[in-house]
């Protein structure tokens, strides 16, 4: 197996995790920047619709680096999907496959479940909750919590901040509750 | 005037280095399937170790890196001292954290993966991202009235 073929395989956690961890010192050494992604959503608000809200009245241009960073993530996603793509469908736990089949979800060709999240689905109750309500909770919740998985779970825990540990535990509680208790109802909509 | 303009020029150019880090980060996100809705479902159903391994090893590398930076007083490439911003606790980390967790379970994505998913060509996720921006705006609007 040559190198390109190897790269095209799904990467195991022990390769991906350390590479993500290295983002923390990379950003610090490149320019004293704390790793965090959800702040980019705030900067977009500050740049596009500050509406005289104190929370959005700051010099967002000083935080421009963060928008370049997330633009890079988008470009990285494009490169990985178009030049380094794994041709095989995703391998998913058989119990999950059986479970999702009950809701008609059978397409594993994409990382995003195309049967749940697409433009047509947007007008259905299920698609609306999945994309619009879900997205709203992500944006509202991360800002209320003062960070997301990158800012709290990775940067915060790396600097041994106990409020970040509290936030991370709450992220997990919310996720477990949604997936195991609430999501079955949403998928049945 | 001219000095100011060249200063802005330099700053703009300077930000490209963060874009390069972002690109590498985005590639890892997609190749390790972290941006996959299915992997997030597996994590919250305890069907796979993958996501726990990713987050756990990322934090370990982060902790060691920060420790090394502090121990050897490593400076930035421009010779600036590296500073850290302690986080203060408030109720937001609990309430907001739980709300984000619920959203994470639905969308299968944190803010970073949303950008990567759009990059892979899942264009409908633009709606999720816009909704996340709207959520951030609504938080800002009601911030003073929310418990912290």
XYZ file of C-alpha atoms in Angstrom:
337
model
C 0.000 0.000 0.000
C 1.503 3.331 -1.018
C 1.368 6.523 1.032
C -1.569 8.142 -0.772
C -3.640 4.982 -0.376
C -2.743 4.918 3.301
C -3.788 8.575 3.733
C -7.086 7.837 1.981
C -8.025 5.278 4.631
C -10.004 6.614 7.607
C -7.448 7.817 10.170
C -7.429 6.098 13.563
C -7.967 8.113 16.757
C -4.320 7.831 17.831
C -3.276 9.709 14.701
C -6.080 12.287 14.648
C -6.204 13.080 18.381
C -2.519 14.058 18.760
C -2.695 16.128 15.533
C -5.691 18.024 16.925
C -3.869 18.453 20.240
C -0.913 19.971 18.371
C -3.209 22.746 17.121
C -3.034 24.183 20.655
C 0.752 24.876 20.679
C 0.715 25.681 16.938
C -1.671 28.614 17.402
C 0.106 29.792 20.555
C 3.538 29.718 18.938
C 2.360 31.248 15.660
C 0.776 34.249 17.304
C -0.257 33.808 20.943
C -3.765 32.689 19.967
C -5.980 30.529 22.171
C -7.552 27.646 20.311
C -11.301 28.120 19.985
C -13.815 27.920 17.187
C -17.228 29.007 18.476
C -15.908 32.573 18.934
C -15.888 32.812 15.136
C -19.700 32.803 15.239
C -19.588 35.789 17.602
C -17.168 37.635 15.321
C -19.544 37.099 12.398
C -22.352 38.641 14.478
C -20.111 41.550 15.490
C -19.058 42.122 11.886
C -22.447 41.703 10.208
C -25.168 42.524 12.729
C -23.872 44.186 15.917
C -27.277 45.948 16.340
C -25.881 48.034 19.190
C -25.752 44.959 21.448
C -22.927 45.409 23.988
C -21.828 41.773 23.526
C -21.095 42.465 19.850
C -19.497 45.876 20.282
C -15.777 45.173 20.122
C -13.038 45.408 17.545
C -13.742 42.159 15.702
C -11.034 42.979 13.164
C -8.470 42.154 15.846
C -9.972 38.660 15.892
C -9.801 38.259 12.135
C -7.302 35.425 12.573
C -10.153 33.287 13.922
C -12.181 33.773 10.737
C -9.141 32.848 8.638
C -8.758 29.748 10.793
C -12.355 28.583 10.251
C -12.139 29.418 6.535
C -9.121 27.104 6.537
C -11.188 24.341 8.163
C -13.708 24.696 5.321
C -10.944 24.498 2.704
C -9.421 21.522 4.540
C -12.788 19.764 4.398
C -12.899 20.386 0.652
C -9.370 19.039 0.109
C -9.989 15.934 2.209
C -13.293 15.172 0.482
C -12.085 15.780 -3.067
C -8.481 14.581 -3.114
C -8.080 12.265 -0.129
C -11.520 10.676 -0.005
C -12.092 7.142 1.157
C -14.064 5.472 -1.682
C -15.751 2.996 0.657
C -18.942 3.769 2.637
C -18.439 4.471 6.335
C -18.115 1.470 8.630
C -20.604 1.997 11.446
C -21.476 -0.144 14.472
C -24.090 -2.763 13.427
C -26.405 -1.810 16.311
C -26.467 1.786 15.056
C -27.133 0.606 11.502
C -30.069 -1.505 12.715
C -31.357 1.344 14.872
C -31.180 3.992 12.131
C -32.754 1.647 9.564
C -35.976 1.913 11.614
C -36.109 5.578 10.622
C -35.214 4.906 6.996
C -31.601 6.014 7.326
C -29.559 3.651 5.198
C -27.136 5.876 3.263
C -23.565 5.752 4.620
C -21.866 7.179 1.535
C -21.278 10.554 3.199
C -20.086 11.700 6.636
C -23.281 13.738 6.911
C -26.483 11.653 6.819
C -27.762 12.883 3.463
C -31.215 11.422 4.106
C -31.591 13.670 7.162
C -29.747 16.808 6.191
C -30.414 18.129 2.718
C -32.131 21.139 1.183
C -35.428 19.308 0.528
C -35.553 17.954 4.099
C -35.473 21.511 5.400
C -39.194 21.922 4.822
C -40.092 18.759 6.764
C -40.537 18.866 10.571
C -37.683 16.377 11.049
C -35.253 18.203 8.792
C -36.152 21.570 10.306
C -35.446 20.330 13.847
C -32.239 18.560 12.764
C -30.736 21.535 10.944
C -32.356 24.725 12.234
C -33.156 23.887 15.876
C -29.979 21.821 16.228
C -27.824 24.593 14.796
C -29.484 27.193 17.000
C -28.736 25.130 20.133
C -25.107 24.756 19.040
C -24.676 28.518 18.554
C -26.680 29.637 21.582
C -25.278 26.948 23.889
C -21.608 27.353 23.004
C -21.712 31.117 23.471
C -23.654 30.813 26.741
C -21.087 28.246 27.917
C -18.242 30.482 26.742
C -16.778 27.912 24.362
C -17.263 24.638 22.546
C -15.392 21.356 22.331
C -12.291 23.164 21.078
C -12.283 26.109 23.494
C -13.367 24.205 26.606
C -12.736 20.487 26.077
C -9.357 20.871 24.355
C -7.877 24.322 25.120
C -9.557 24.636 28.528
C -8.643 21.165 29.757
C -5.115 21.508 28.337
C -4.616 24.567 30.545
C -6.261 22.746 33.481
C -9.209 25.137 33.809
C -11.826 23.593 36.068
C -14.732 25.659 34.626
C -13.877 24.006 31.294
C -14.159 20.587 32.925
C -17.639 21.535 34.175
C -18.573 22.704 30.671
C -17.202 19.530 29.050
C -19.145 17.306 31.454
C -22.314 19.291 30.648
C -21.650 18.934 26.896
C -21.518 15.167 27.391
C -24.652 15.042 29.579
C -26.555 17.052 26.955
C -25.323 14.805 24.154
C -26.169 11.559 25.959
C -29.641 12.859 26.799
C -30.332 13.970 23.265
C -29.094 10.857 21.465
C -30.578 8.286 23.839
C -33.743 9.980 25.089
C -34.956 12.765 22.776
C -33.555 12.044 19.302
C -35.701 8.907 18.691
C -38.771 11.190 18.849
C -37.194 13.711 16.483
C -36.234 10.981 13.999
C -39.833 9.716 14.089
C -41.255 13.135 13.094
C -1.969 57.201 6.078
C 0.480 55.124 4.115
C 1.913 53.554 7.250
C -1.547 52.570 8.320
C -2.319 51.008 4.979
C 0.842 48.938 4.923
C 0.106 47.866 8.476
C -3.279 46.517 7.418
C -1.659 44.795 4.449
C 0.788 43.063 6.750
C -1.952 41.982 9.102
C -4.034 40.488 6.336
C -1.081 38.527 5.002
C -0.159 37.497 8.498
C -3.532 35.792 9.030
C -2.845 33.290 6.256
C -0.709 31.255 8.637
C -3.823 30.593 10.719
C -5.611 29.556 7.575
C -2.888 26.976 6.925
C -3.378 25.556 10.438
C -7.124 25.545 9.764
C -6.664 23.638 6.500
C -4.615 20.940 8.203
C -7.139 20.820 11.016
C -10.024 20.477 8.529
C -8.270 17.602 6.753
C -7.795 15.758 10.063
C -11.455 16.406 10.941
C -12.675 14.760 7.755
C -10.097 11.972 7.506
C -10.671 10.855 11.088
C -14.451 11.095 10.487
C -14.827 13.396 13.500
C -17.229 15.514 11.453
C -19.425 12.469 10.910
C -22.901 12.522 12.412
C -22.690 8.723 12.659
C -19.502 8.805 14.778
C -21.145 11.241 17.203
C -24.139 8.911 17.493
C -21.762 6.004 18.218
C -20.013 8.072 20.881
C -23.223 8.932 22.728
C -24.499 5.364 22.424
C -21.151 4.047 23.756
C -20.718 1.929 20.613
C -17.255 3.144 19.701
C -14.111 4.298 21.462
C -13.066 6.441 18.492
C -14.278 9.888 19.640
C -13.143 9.304 23.221
C -9.725 8.339 21.901
C -9.558 11.448 19.721
C -10.611 13.910 22.439
C -8.597 12.147 25.150
C -5.344 12.003 23.178
C -5.840 15.583 21.929
C -6.168 16.815 25.514
C -3.103 14.809 26.570
C -0.995 16.303 23.787
C -2.415 19.731 24.681
C -1.554 19.365 28.376
C 2.009 18.257 27.580
C 2.454 21.085 25.043
C 1.261 23.760 27.467
C 3.477 22.308 30.190
C 6.495 22.462 27.859
C 5.645 26.032 26.767
C 5.452 27.133 30.415
C 8.502 25.174 31.562
C 10.820 26.391 28.804
C 9.139 29.809 28.518
C 8.713 29.234 24.790
C 7.931 32.434 22.906
C 5.944 33.024 19.723
C 7.754 33.106 16.377
C 7.719 36.906 16.705
C 9.421 36.680 20.101
C 6.317 37.607 22.075
C 5.651 36.014 25.456
C 2.839 33.433 25.337
C -0.043 34.352 27.633
C -2.946 32.334 28.980
C -6.414 33.545 29.858
C -7.925 31.827 32.890
C -11.629 31.051 32.576
C -13.935 32.096 35.368
C -16.802 29.903 36.406
C -20.403 30.976 35.912
C -23.733 29.181 35.506
C -23.372 29.552 31.748
C -20.936 26.665 31.610
C -23.671 24.435 33.038
C -26.809 25.776 31.306
C -25.099 26.678 28.039
C -23.074 23.473 28.180
C -26.217 21.344 28.474
C -27.921 23.255 25.641
C -24.892 22.855 23.387
C -24.762 19.150 24.286
C -28.367 18.755 23.123
C -27.538 20.519 19.861
C -24.385 18.418 19.464
C -26.486 15.250 19.734
C -28.934 16.469 17.063
C -26.561 17.969 14.503
C -23.671 15.593 15.201
C -21.388 18.590 14.920
C -19.646 21.197 17.034
C -18.883 24.567 15.434
C -15.587 23.379 13.868
C -17.035 20.331 12.102
C -19.861 22.492 10.672
C -17.281 24.375 8.595
C -15.581 21.136 7.540
C -18.900 19.508 6.581
C -19.765 22.438 4.313
C -16.300 22.095 2.777
C -16.926 18.448 1.942
C -19.896 19.539 -0.153
C -22.779 19.028 2.278
C -24.137 22.447 1.324
C -27.366 22.136 3.336
C -25.206 22.415 6.466
C -24.903 26.119 5.566
C -28.397 26.361 7.091
C -27.155 24.751 10.322
C -24.222 27.181 10.424
C -26.467 30.209 9.804
C -28.781 28.962 12.529
C -25.794 28.617 14.883
C -24.829 32.219 14.083
C -28.438 33.236 14.790
C -28.262 31.351 18.103
C -25.106 33.249 19.021
C -26.814 36.536 18.144
C -29.895 35.714 20.222
C -27.616 34.855 23.151
C -25.952 38.249 22.782
C -29.357 39.948 22.649
C -30.658 38.314 25.849
C -27.304 38.065 27.618
C -28.092 40.558 30.413
C -31.343 38.751 31.274
C -29.870 35.234 31.407
C -28.563 33.670 34.622
C -24.769 33.637 34.794
